[in-house]
PDB file of C-alpha atoms in Angstrom:
ATOM      1  CA  MET A   1      17.043  17.857  30.284  1.00 51.00           C
ATOM      2  CA  ALA A   2      15.903  20.402  28.391  1.00 58.00           C
ATOM      3  CA  SER A   3      17.783  22.182  26.126  1.00 51.00           C
ATOM      4  CA  SER A   4      17.130  26.568  24.897  1.00 65.00           C
ATOM      5  CA  GLU A   5      16.333  25.213  21.533  1.00 86.00           C
ATOM      6  CA  PRO A   6      14.342  22.115  21.792  1.00 95.00           C
ATOM      7  CA  ILE A   7      13.342  20.137  18.637  1.00 97.00           C
ATOM      8  CA  VAL A   8      10.065  20.619  17.309  1.00 98.00           C
ATOM      9  CA  LEU A   9       7.801  18.805  15.354  1.00 98.00           C
ATOM     10  CA  SER A  10       4.614  19.257  13.582  1.00 98.00           C
ATOM     11  CA  CYS A  11       2.383  16.086  11.784  1.00 98.00           C
ATOM     12  CA  VAL A  12       0.215  17.778   9.317  1.00 96.00           C
ATOM     13  CA  ASN A  13      -1.804  16.188   6.396  1.00 93.00           C
ATOM     14  CA  LEU A  14      -4.306  18.368   4.183  1.00 88.00           C
ATOM     15  CA  LYS A  15      -7.531  15.810   4.860  1.00 86.00           C
ATOM     16  CA  GLY A  16      -9.116  13.718   8.062  1.00 87.00           C
ATOM     17  CA  GLY A  17      -8.272  10.928   9.515  1.00 86.00           C
ATOM     18  CA  VAL A  18      -4.740  10.183   8.888  1.00 89.00           C
ATOM     19  CA  GLY A  19      -4.160   9.534  12.269  1.00 92.00           C
ATOM     20  CA  LYS A  20      -2.497  12.615  13.245  1.00 96.00           C
ATOM     21  CA  THR A  21      -3.585  12.806  16.820  1.00 97.00           C
ATOM     22  CA  ALA A  22      -2.640   9.348  17.646  1.00 97.00           C
ATOM     23  CA  ILE A  23       0.842   9.711  16.478  1.00 98.00           C
ATOM     24  CA  SER A  24       1.677  13.182  17.921  1.00 98.00           C
ATOM     25  CA  VAL A  25      -0.100  11.865  21.149  1.00 98.00           C
ATOM     26  CA  ASN A  26       1.862   8.804  21.437  1.00 98.00           C
ATOM     27  CA  PHE A  27       4.973  10.239  20.376  1.00 98.00           C
ATOM     28  CA  ALA A  28       4.860  13.479  22.611  1.00 98.00           C
ATOM     29  CA  ALA A  29       4.213   9.826  25.262  1.00 98.00           C
ATOM     30  CA  TYR A  30       7.110   8.347  23.585  1.00 98.00           C
ATOM     31  CA  CYS A  31       9.422  10.926  24.156  1.00 98.00           C
ATOM     32  CA  GLY A  32       8.169  11.323  27.952  1.00 98.00           C
ATOM     33  CA  LEU A  33       8.596   7.521  28.686  1.00 98.00           C
ATOM     34  CA  LYS A  34      12.854   8.814  27.440  1.00 98.00           C
ATOM     35  CA  ASN A  35      12.826  11.256  29.762  1.00 98.00           C
ATOM     36  CA  ARG A  36      12.883  13.632  27.372  1.00 98.00           C
ATOM     37  CA  LYS A  37      10.811  16.866  28.691  1.00 98.00           C
ATOM     38  CA  THR A  38       7.942  16.850  26.245  1.00 98.00           C
ATOM     39  CA  LEU A  39       5.325  19.462  25.448  1.00 98.00           C
ATOM     40  CA  LEU A  40       2.130  18.553  23.287  1.00 98.00           C
ATOM     41  CA  ILE A  41       0.267  21.473  21.795  1.00 98.00           C
ATOM     42  CA  ASP A  42      -3.152  21.135  20.939  1.00 98.00           C
ATOM     43  CA  LEU A  43      -3.438  23.151  17.774  1.00 97.00           C
ATOM     44  CA  ASP A  44      -6.234  21.433  16.050  1.00 97.00           C
ATOM     45  CA  PRO A  45      -9.931  23.051  16.937  1.00 95.00           C
ATOM     46  CA  GLN A  46     -11.500  19.430  17.609  1.00 95.00           C
ATOM     47  CA  THR A  47      -9.513  19.143  20.248  1.00 97.00           C
ATOM     48  CA  ASN A  48      -8.858  15.522  19.889  1.00 97.00           C
ATOM     49  CA  ALA A  49      -5.354  15.504  21.508  1.00 98.00           C
ATOM     50  CA  THR A  50      -7.313  17.116  24.266  1.00 98.00           C
ATOM     51  CA  PHE A  51      -9.481  14.693  25.458  1.00 98.00           C
ATOM     52  CA  SER A  52      -6.705  11.878  24.564  1.00 98.00           C
ATOM     53  CA  CYS A  53      -5.130  13.783  27.758  1.00 98.00           C
ATOM     54  CA  VAL A  54      -6.823  14.898  30.099  1.00 98.00           C
ATOM     55  CA  SER A  55     -11.338  13.759  30.922  1.00 97.00           C
ATOM     56  CA  VAL A  56     -13.739  17.071  29.475  1.00 97.00           C
ATOM     57  CA  GLU A  57     -14.498  18.489  33.011  1.00 97.00           C
ATOM     58  CA  ARG A  58     -10.970  18.894  33.734  1.00 97.00           C
ATOM     59  CA  TRP A  59     -10.167  21.395  30.449  1.00 97.00           C
ATOM     60  CA  ARG A  60     -13.648  23.030  31.186  1.00 96.00           C
ATOM     61  CA  SER A  61     -11.762  23.802  34.800  1.00 97.00           C
ATOM     62  CA  HIS A  62      -8.406  24.236  33.525  1.00 97.00           C
ATOM     63  CA  ALA A  63     -10.013  27.157  29.594  1.00 95.00           C
ATOM     64  CA  LYS A  64     -11.990  28.441  31.958  1.00 93.00           C
ATOM     65  CA  ASP A  65      -9.657  29.437  34.756  1.00 94.00           C
ATOM     66  CA  ASN A  66      -6.130  29.921  32.964  1.00 95.00           C
ATOM     67  CA  GLY A  67      -6.837  29.695  29.375  1.00 94.00           C
ATOM     68  CA  THR A  68      -5.991  27.642  25.693  1.00 96.00           C
ATOM     69  CA  VAL A  69      -3.884  27.674  22.560  1.00 96.00           C
ATOM     70  CA  ALA A  70      -6.854  29.800  21.673  1.00 94.00           C
ATOM     71  CA  ASP A  71      -5.621  32.472  24.048  1.00 94.00           C
ATOM     72  CA  LEU A  72      -1.986  32.198  22.746  1.00 94.00           C
ATOM     73  CA  LEU A  73      -2.943  33.012  19.664  1.00 93.00           C
ATOM     74  CA  GLY A  74      -4.801  35.423  20.306  1.00 87.00           C
ATOM     75  CA  VAL A  75      -8.505  34.811  19.473  1.00 77.00           C
ATOM     76  CA  ARG A  76      -9.470  35.115  23.049  1.00 62.00           C
ATOM     77  CA  ASN A  77      -9.449  37.909  25.573  1.00 53.00           C
ATOM     78  CA  HIS A  78      -6.774  35.983  27.395  1.00 48.00           C
ATOM     79  CA  THR A  79      -6.291  38.533  30.903  1.00 48.00           C
ATOM     80  CA  SER A  80      -6.724  38.487  34.475  1.00 46.00           C
ATOM     81  CA  ALA A  81      -9.146  40.470  36.139  1.00 45.00           C
ATOM     82  CA  GLU A  82      -6.590  43.204  36.717  1.00 45.00           C
ATOM     83  CA  GLY A  83      -6.401  43.246  32.517  1.00 48.00           C
ATOM     84  CA  LYS A  84      -3.191  42.165  32.273  1.00 55.00           C
ATOM     85  CA  GLU A  85      -2.126  39.332  29.739  1.00 64.00           C
ATOM     86  CA  ARG A  86      -1.651  36.090  31.475  1.00 68.00           C
ATOM     87  CA  PRO A  87       1.829  34.460  30.743  1.00 83.00           C
ATOM     88  CA  ALA A  88       1.876  31.322  28.326  1.00 91.00           C
ATOM     89  CA  SER A  89       2.962  29.403  31.755  1.00 94.00           C
ATOM     90  CA  GLY A  90      -0.740  29.103  32.457  1.00 95.00           C
ATOM     91  CA  THR A  91      -2.125  27.967  29.787  1.00 97.00           C
ATOM     92  CA  ILE A  92       0.467  24.655  30.025  1.00 98.00           C
ATOM     93  CA  ILE A  93      -1.445  21.749  31.913  1.00 98.00           C
ATOM     94  CA  LYS A  94       1.264  19.634  33.571  1.00 98.00           C
ATOM     95  CA  ASP A  95       1.979  16.042  33.666  1.00 98.00           C
ATOM     96  CA  VAL A  96      -0.906  14.699  31.561  1.00 98.00           C
ATOM     97  CA  PHE A  97       1.809  11.755  31.077  1.00 98.00           C
ATOM     98  CA  LYS A  98       5.025  11.437  32.052  1.00 98.00           C
ATOM     99  CA  ASN A  99       7.653  14.102  31.511  1.00 98.00           C
ATOM    100  CA  VAL A 100       4.841  15.422  29.405  1.00 98.00           C
ATOM    101  CA  ASP A 101       3.021  18.843  29.789  1.00 98.00           C
ATOM    102  CA  LEU A 102      -0.380  19.644  27.161  1.00 98.00           C
ATOM    103  CA  ILE A 103      -1.447  23.197  26.476  1.00 98.00           C
ATOM    104  CA  PRO A 104      -5.343  21.895  25.656  1.00 98.00           C
ATOM    105  CA  SER A 105      -7.080  23.663  22.325  1.00 97.00           C
ATOM    106  CA  HIS A 106     -10.450  25.161  22.439  1.00 95.00           C
ATOM    107  CA  LEU A 107     -13.655  25.119  20.136  1.00 93.00           C
ATOM    108  CA  ASP A 108     -13.337  28.780  19.092  1.00 92.00           C
ATOM    109  CA  LEU A 109     -10.147  27.951  16.974  1.00 93.00           C
ATOM    110  CA  PHE A 110     -12.918  27.201  14.471  1.00 91.00           C
ATOM    111  CA  THR A 111     -13.581  30.582  13.790  1.00 89.00           C
ATOM    112  CA  ILE A 112      -9.941  32.113  14.044  1.00 88.00           C
ATOM    113  CA  ASP A 113      -9.598  32.515  10.124  1.00 84.00           C
ATOM    114  CA  LEU A 114     -12.193  34.929   9.897  1.00 83.00           C
ATOM    115  CA  ASP A 115     -11.325  36.362  13.901  1.00 79.00           C
ATOM    116  CA  MET A 116      -7.977  36.573  12.762  1.00 79.00           C
ATOM    117  CA  GLY A 117      -7.988  37.732   8.938  1.00 72.00           C
ATOM    118  CA  SER A 118      -6.460  40.760   9.345  1.00 71.00           C
ATOM    119  CA  GLU A 119      -4.458  40.931  12.290  1.00 79.00           C
ATOM    120  CA  ILE A 120      -0.693  41.467  11.804  1.00 80.00           C
ATOM    121  CA  ALA A 121       1.969  38.772  11.745  1.00 83.00           C
ATOM    122  CA  ARG A 122      -0.504  36.666  12.773  1.00 88.00           C
ATOM    123  CA  GLU A 123       0.972  33.358  11.657  1.00 90.00           C
ATOM    124  CA  THR A 124       4.302  33.771  14.363  1.00 92.00           C
ATOM    125  CA  ARG A 125       1.532  34.977  17.849  1.00 93.00           C
ATOM    126  CA  LEU A 126       2.170  30.983  18.941  1.00 95.00           C
ATOM    127  CA  ARG A 127       6.085  31.457  18.655  1.00 95.00           C
ATOM    128  CA  ARG A 128       6.150  34.626  20.637  1.00 94.00           C
ATOM    129  CA  ALA A 129       3.730  33.349  23.107  1.00 95.00           C
ATOM    130  CA  LEU A 130       5.579  30.298  23.426  1.00 97.00           C
ATOM    131  CA  LYS A 131       9.629  31.987  23.502  1.00 95.00           C
ATOM    132  CA  ASP A 132       9.890  32.410  27.389  1.00 94.00           C
ATOM    133  CA  ILE A 133       8.983  29.263  28.025  1.00 96.00           C
ATOM    134  CA  VAL A 134       9.951  27.027  25.117  1.00 96.00           C
ATOM    135  CA  GLY A 135      13.489  26.105  25.872  1.00 96.00           C
ATOM    136  CA  ASP A 136      12.113  24.265  29.331  1.00 97.00           C
ATOM    137  CA  TYR A 137      11.326  20.843  27.119  1.00 98.00           C
ATOM    138  CA  ASP A 138      13.323  19.267  24.889  1.00 98.00           C
ATOM    139  CA  VAL A 139      10.382  18.394  22.312  1.00 98.00           C
ATOM    140  CA  VAL A 140       7.434  19.790  21.968  1.00 98.00           C
ATOM    141  CA  VAL A 141       4.880  18.636  19.504  1.00 98.00           C
ATOM    142  CA  CYS A 142       2.363  20.047  17.804  1.00 98.00           C
ATOM    143  CA  ASP A 143      -1.372  18.418  16.869  1.00 98.00           C
ATOM    144  CA  CYS A 144      -2.312  20.579  13.534  1.00 97.00           C
ATOM    145  CA  PRO A 145      -5.645  20.774  11.730  1.00 95.00           C
ATOM    146  CA  PRO A 146      -6.304  18.947   8.179  1.00 93.00           C
ATOM    147  CA  ASN A 147      -5.843  22.768   6.812  1.00 91.00           C
ATOM    148  CA  LEU A 148      -2.672  25.054   6.356  1.00 91.00           C
ATOM    149  CA  THR A 149      -5.350  27.153   8.247  1.00 91.00           C
ATOM    150  CA  ILE A 150      -3.955  30.033  10.600  1.00 93.00           C
ATOM    151  CA  PRO A 151      -3.702  27.134  13.751  1.00 95.00           C
ATOM    152  CA  THR A 152      -1.420  24.821  10.648  1.00 95.00           C
ATOM    153  CA  GLN A 153       1.086  27.754  10.064  1.00 94.00           C
ATOM    154  CA  ASN A 154       1.915  29.280  13.782  1.00 95.00           C
ATOM    155  CA  ALA A 155       2.762  24.907  14.592  1.00 97.00           C
ATOM    156  CA  LEU A 156       4.841  25.896  11.722  1.00 96.00           C
ATOM    157  CA  ALA A 157       6.161  29.148  12.265  1.00 95.00           C
ATOM    158  CA  LEU A 158       7.080  27.835  15.648  1.00 96.00           C
ATOM    159  CA  SER A 159       9.233  24.107  14.180  1.00 97.00           C
ATOM    160  CA  THR A 160      11.920  22.512  13.445  1.00 97.00           C
ATOM    161  CA  HIS A 161      10.588  19.826  11.476  1.00 98.00           C
ATOM    162  CA  TYR A 162       7.466  18.192  10.687  1.00 97.00           C
ATOM    163  CA  VAL A 163       5.930  14.468   9.635  1.00 97.00           C
ATOM    164  CA  VAL A 164       2.900  13.649   7.463  1.00 95.00           C
ATOM    165  CA  PRO A 165       0.864  11.191   8.642  1.00 93.00           C
ATOM    166  CA  VAL A 166      -1.406   9.226   5.882  1.00 90.00           C
ATOM    167  CA  SER A 167      -3.372   5.930   5.792  1.00 84.00           C
ATOM    168  CA  PRO A 168      -2.847   3.719   2.981  1.00 77.00           C
ATOM    169  CA  ASP A 169      -6.655   5.592   0.492  1.00 72.00           C
ATOM    170  CA  PHE A 170      -6.591   7.533  -2.136  1.00 65.00           C
ATOM    171  CA  LEU A 171      -7.705  10.739  -0.887  1.00 65.00           C
ATOM    172  CA  SER A 172      -5.434  10.950   2.440  1.00 60.00           C
ATOM    173  CA  SER A 173      -2.286  10.745  -0.270  1.00 69.00           C
ATOM    174  CA  ILE A 174      -3.030  12.861  -3.253  1.00 75.00           C
ATOM    175  CA  GLY A 175      -1.484  16.001  -0.982  1.00 81.00           C
ATOM    176  CA  ILE A 176       1.432  15.590   0.115  1.00 88.00           C
ATOM    177  CA  ALA A 177       3.422  17.169  -3.092  1.00 86.00           C
ATOM    178  CA  LEU A 178       1.224  19.592  -2.369  1.00 88.00           C
ATOM    179  CA  LEU A 179       1.457  19.802   1.095  1.00 91.00           C
ATOM    180  CA  VAL A 180       5.268  19.747   0.728  1.00 91.00           C
ATOM    181  CA  THR A 181       5.889  22.130  -1.460  1.00 92.00           C
ATOM    182  CA  ARG A 182       3.260  24.772   0.977  1.00 92.00           C
ATOM    183  CA  VAL A 183       5.414  24.064   3.750  1.00 93.00           C
ATOM    184  CA  GLN A 184       8.444  24.904   1.743  1.00 93.00           C
ATOM    185  CA  LYS A 185       6.757  28.513   0.657  1.00 93.00           C
ATOM    186  CA  MET A 186       5.789  29.412   3.763  1.00 90.00           C
ATOM    187  CA  SER A 187       9.584  27.526   5.930  1.00 91.00           C
ATOM    188  CA  ASP A 188      11.291  30.182   2.716  1.00 91.00           C
ATOM    189  CA  ALA A 189       8.898  32.744   3.872  1.00 88.00           C
ATOM    190  CA  LEU A 190       9.779  32.875   7.496  1.00 84.00           C
ATOM    191  CA  GLU A 191      13.565  31.979   7.029  1.00 85.00           C
ATOM    192  CA  SER A 192      12.762  29.903   9.187  1.00 85.00           C
ATOM    193  CA  PRO A 193      14.164  26.096   7.971  1.00 91.00           C
ATOM    194  CA  ILE A 194      11.459  23.794   7.881  1.00 95.00           C
ATOM    195  CA  LYS A 195      12.407  20.047   7.148  1.00 96.00           C
ATOM    196  CA  HIS A 196      10.623  17.170   6.659  1.00 95.00           C
ATOM    197  CA  THR A 197      10.974  14.414   8.307  1.00 96.00           C
ATOM    198  CA  GLY A 198       8.767  11.072   6.246  1.00 94.00           C
ATOM    199  CA  ILE A 199       6.359   9.860   6.075  1.00 94.00           C
ATOM    200  CA  VAL A 200       4.759   7.409   8.465  1.00 94.00           C
ATOM    201  CA  MET A 201       2.141   5.312   6.953  1.00 91.00           C
ATOM    202  CA  SER A 202      -0.710   4.609   9.719  1.00 89.00           C
ATOM    203  CA  ARG A 203      -4.590   3.142  10.120  1.00 84.00           C
ATOM    204  CA  VAL A 204      -3.660   0.835   7.722  1.00 83.00           C
ATOM    205  CA  GLY A 205      -5.790  -2.008   7.456  1.00 76.00           C
ATOM    206  CA  ARG A 206      -8.492   0.027   7.620  1.00 64.00           C
ATOM    207  CA  PRO A 207     -10.820  -0.564   4.197  1.00 58.00           C
ATOM    208  CA  SER A 208     -10.125   1.249   1.833  1.00 59.00           C
ATOM    209  CA  TYR A 209     -10.123   1.782  -2.626  1.00 58.00           C
ATOM    210  CA  PHE A 210      -6.753   0.805  -3.848  1.00 63.00           C
ATOM    211  CA  ARG A 211      -4.836   0.071  -0.538  1.00 66.00           C
ATOM    212  CA  GLU A 212      -2.168  -1.603  -1.927  1.00 70.00           C
ATOM    213  CA  GLN A 213      -1.091   0.282  -5.252  1.00 74.00           C
ATOM    214  CA  THR A 214      -1.716   3.667  -2.525  1.00 74.00           C
ATOM    215  CA  ALA A 215       1.272   2.175  -0.866  1.00 74.00           C
ATOM    216  CA  GLN A 216       3.042   1.337  -3.973  1.00 78.00           C
ATOM    217  CA  THR A 217       2.797   4.714  -4.872  1.00 80.00           C
ATOM    218  CA  LEU A 218       3.870   6.671  -1.986  1.00 81.00           C
ATOM    219  CA  ARG A 219       7.234   4.385  -1.436  1.00 82.00           C
ATOM    220  CA  GLN A 220       8.100   4.913  -5.781  1.00 82.00           C
ATOM    221  CA  ALA A 221       7.352   8.830  -4.857  1.00 80.00           C
ATOM    222  CA  PHE A 222       8.414   9.889  -1.256  1.00 84.00           C
ATOM    223  CA  LYS A 223      11.537   6.729  -1.338  1.00 83.00           C
ATOM    224  CA  ASP A 224      13.214   6.893   1.972  1.00 87.00           C
ATOM    225  CA  LYS A 225      10.955   9.255   3.301  1.00 92.00           C
ATOM    226  CA  VAL A 226       8.461   6.573   3.898  1.00 92.00           C
ATOM    227  CA  PHE A 227       9.140   5.330   7.684  1.00 94.00           C
ATOM    228  CA  ASP A 228      10.008   0.984   7.687  1.00 92.00           C
ATOM    229  CA  ALA A 229       7.629   1.395  10.440  1.00 94.00           C
ATOM    230  CA  GLU A 230       3.639   1.862  10.580  1.00 92.00           C
ATOM    231  CA  ILE A 231       0.085   2.015  12.906  1.00 94.00           C
ATOM    232  CA  ARG A 232      -1.905  -0.089  12.081  1.00 92.00           C
ATOM    233  CA  GLU A 233      -5.547   0.287  13.304  1.00 91.00           C
ATOM    234  CA  ARG A 234      -6.310  -0.991  16.121  1.00 93.00           C
ATOM    235  CA  SER A 235      -9.215  -1.148  18.772  1.00 94.00           C
ATOM    236  CA  ALA A 236      -6.606   0.177  21.296  1.00 96.00           C
ATOM    237  CA  VAL A 237      -5.206   3.404  19.765  1.00 95.00           C
ATOM    238  CA  SER A 238      -8.873   4.757  20.476  1.00 95.00           C
ATOM    239  CA  GLU A 239      -9.700   2.950  23.855  1.00 97.00           C
ATOM    240  CA  SER A 240      -6.490   4.810  24.997  1.00 98.00           C
ATOM    241  CA  ALA A 241      -7.700   8.124  24.345  1.00 97.00           C
ATOM    242  CA  ALA A 242     -11.076   7.150  25.421  1.00 97.00           C
ATOM    243  CA  LYS A 243      -9.536   6.252  28.791  1.00 98.00           C
ATOM    244  CA  ASN A 244      -7.048   9.692  28.258  1.00 98.00           C
ATOM    245  CA  VAL A 245      -3.364   7.720  28.457  1.00 98.00           C
ATOM    246  CA  PRO A 246      -0.967   6.946  25.750  1.00 98.00           C
ATOM    247  CA  ILE A 247      -1.604   3.009  24.359  1.00 98.00           C
ATOM    248  CA  PHE A 248       2.066   2.109  26.358  1.00 98.00           C
ATOM    249  CA  SER A 249      -0.471   1.267  28.748  1.00 97.00           C
ATOM    250  CA  MET A 250      -3.163  -0.312  27.463  1.00 97.00           C
ATOM    251  CA  GLY A 251      -1.853  -4.026  27.596  1.00 96.00           C
ATOM    252  CA  ASP A 252      -1.707  -4.057  23.742  1.00 96.00           C
ATOM    253  CA  LYS A 253       2.567  -5.926  22.459  1.00 97.00           C
ATOM    254  CA  ASP A 254       1.150  -5.124  18.960  1.00 96.00           C
ATOM    255  CA  ALA A 255       0.361  -2.144  19.809  1.00 96.00           C
ATOM    256  CA  ALA A 256       3.515  -0.763  21.549  1.00 97.00           C
ATOM    257  CA  SER A 257       5.784  -2.545  19.324  1.00 98.00           C
ATOM    258  CA  GLU A 258       3.953  -0.846  16.325  1.00 97.00           C
ATOM    259  CA  PHE A 259       4.517   2.770  18.185  1.00 98.00           C
ATOM    260  CA  ASN A 260       7.861   1.760  19.798  1.00 98.00           C
ATOM    261  CA  ALA A 261       8.860   1.365  16.818  1.00 98.00           C
ATOM    262  CA  MET A 262       7.906   4.349  15.420  1.00 98.00           C
ATOM    263  CA  GLY A 263       8.412   6.524  17.576  1.00 98.00           C
ATOM    264  CA  LEU A 264      12.552   4.442  17.729  1.00 98.00           C
ATOM    265  CA  GLU A 265      12.272   5.865  13.747  1.00 97.00           C
ATOM    266  CA  LEU A 266      10.650   9.835  14.366  1.00 98.00           C
ATOM    267  CA  SER A 267      13.803  10.243  16.983  1.00 98.00           C
ATOM    268  CA  GLN A 268      16.505   8.708  14.354  1.00 97.00           C
ATOM    269  CA  GLU A 269      15.002  10.967  12.011  1.00 96.00           C
ATOM    270  CA  LEU A 270      15.141  14.080  14.637  1.00 97.00           C
ATOM    271  CA  GLY A 271      18.619  13.678  15.541  1.00 96.00           C
ATOM    272  CA  LEU A 272      17.136  12.981  18.910  1.00 95.00           C
ATOM    273  CA  ILE A 273      19.517   9.519  19.428  1.00 90.00           C
TER     274      ILE A 273
END
């Protein structure tokens, strides 16, 4: 049953290619399978989370007729034919997975910082847009772009928690301390507590320099903040995205087991169980 104050989780890292989308999409699916009403919000202009859930054709039709997260952030003119602003509920694609709804992204977000540089209270547009519907959900998961620009700021302003996916390579891990510091500053400025839930090791096993040293350094530096569960690099993950289904529908027991373990550990940290 949905509560009036859902858990809102952002998946963030300053570097791309670390598994943010796979974790966002499949944690949302995990929550849905646990009978939690879940909303997945794609704030990355690359739209990978969106296309992990729906086809390009379905997205194109929905974006034209109902809008996307870009409309909620004020990038596009999200109005009806009569000139009235459309409700945020209209941007939602229902039941992309069991108990999971989606607010899709749009390429327009690539220029959002230029388009909205002088807008007032731009960091809280999403929170204000969703205030009447966010209570319909138990869990909200935000997939963020690899930066701290306006879409990520809006996700964090909405969030109660954030998690940092990281692959075991040097470049994806060096910005974690900076990220944590900046999120804390934003949390303080907005007077909205955002809890650092932890760090998930993702895409483990792919070729990378200093892999073992990086993993060891992360665990030494962040200790119990690093999850025990790890997500290995598997073809089933990319295949599930291409088929618009969660990893749990792929028949890959090892992959499903890893995401189940991650989902359980993350749910415990979020206080969901």
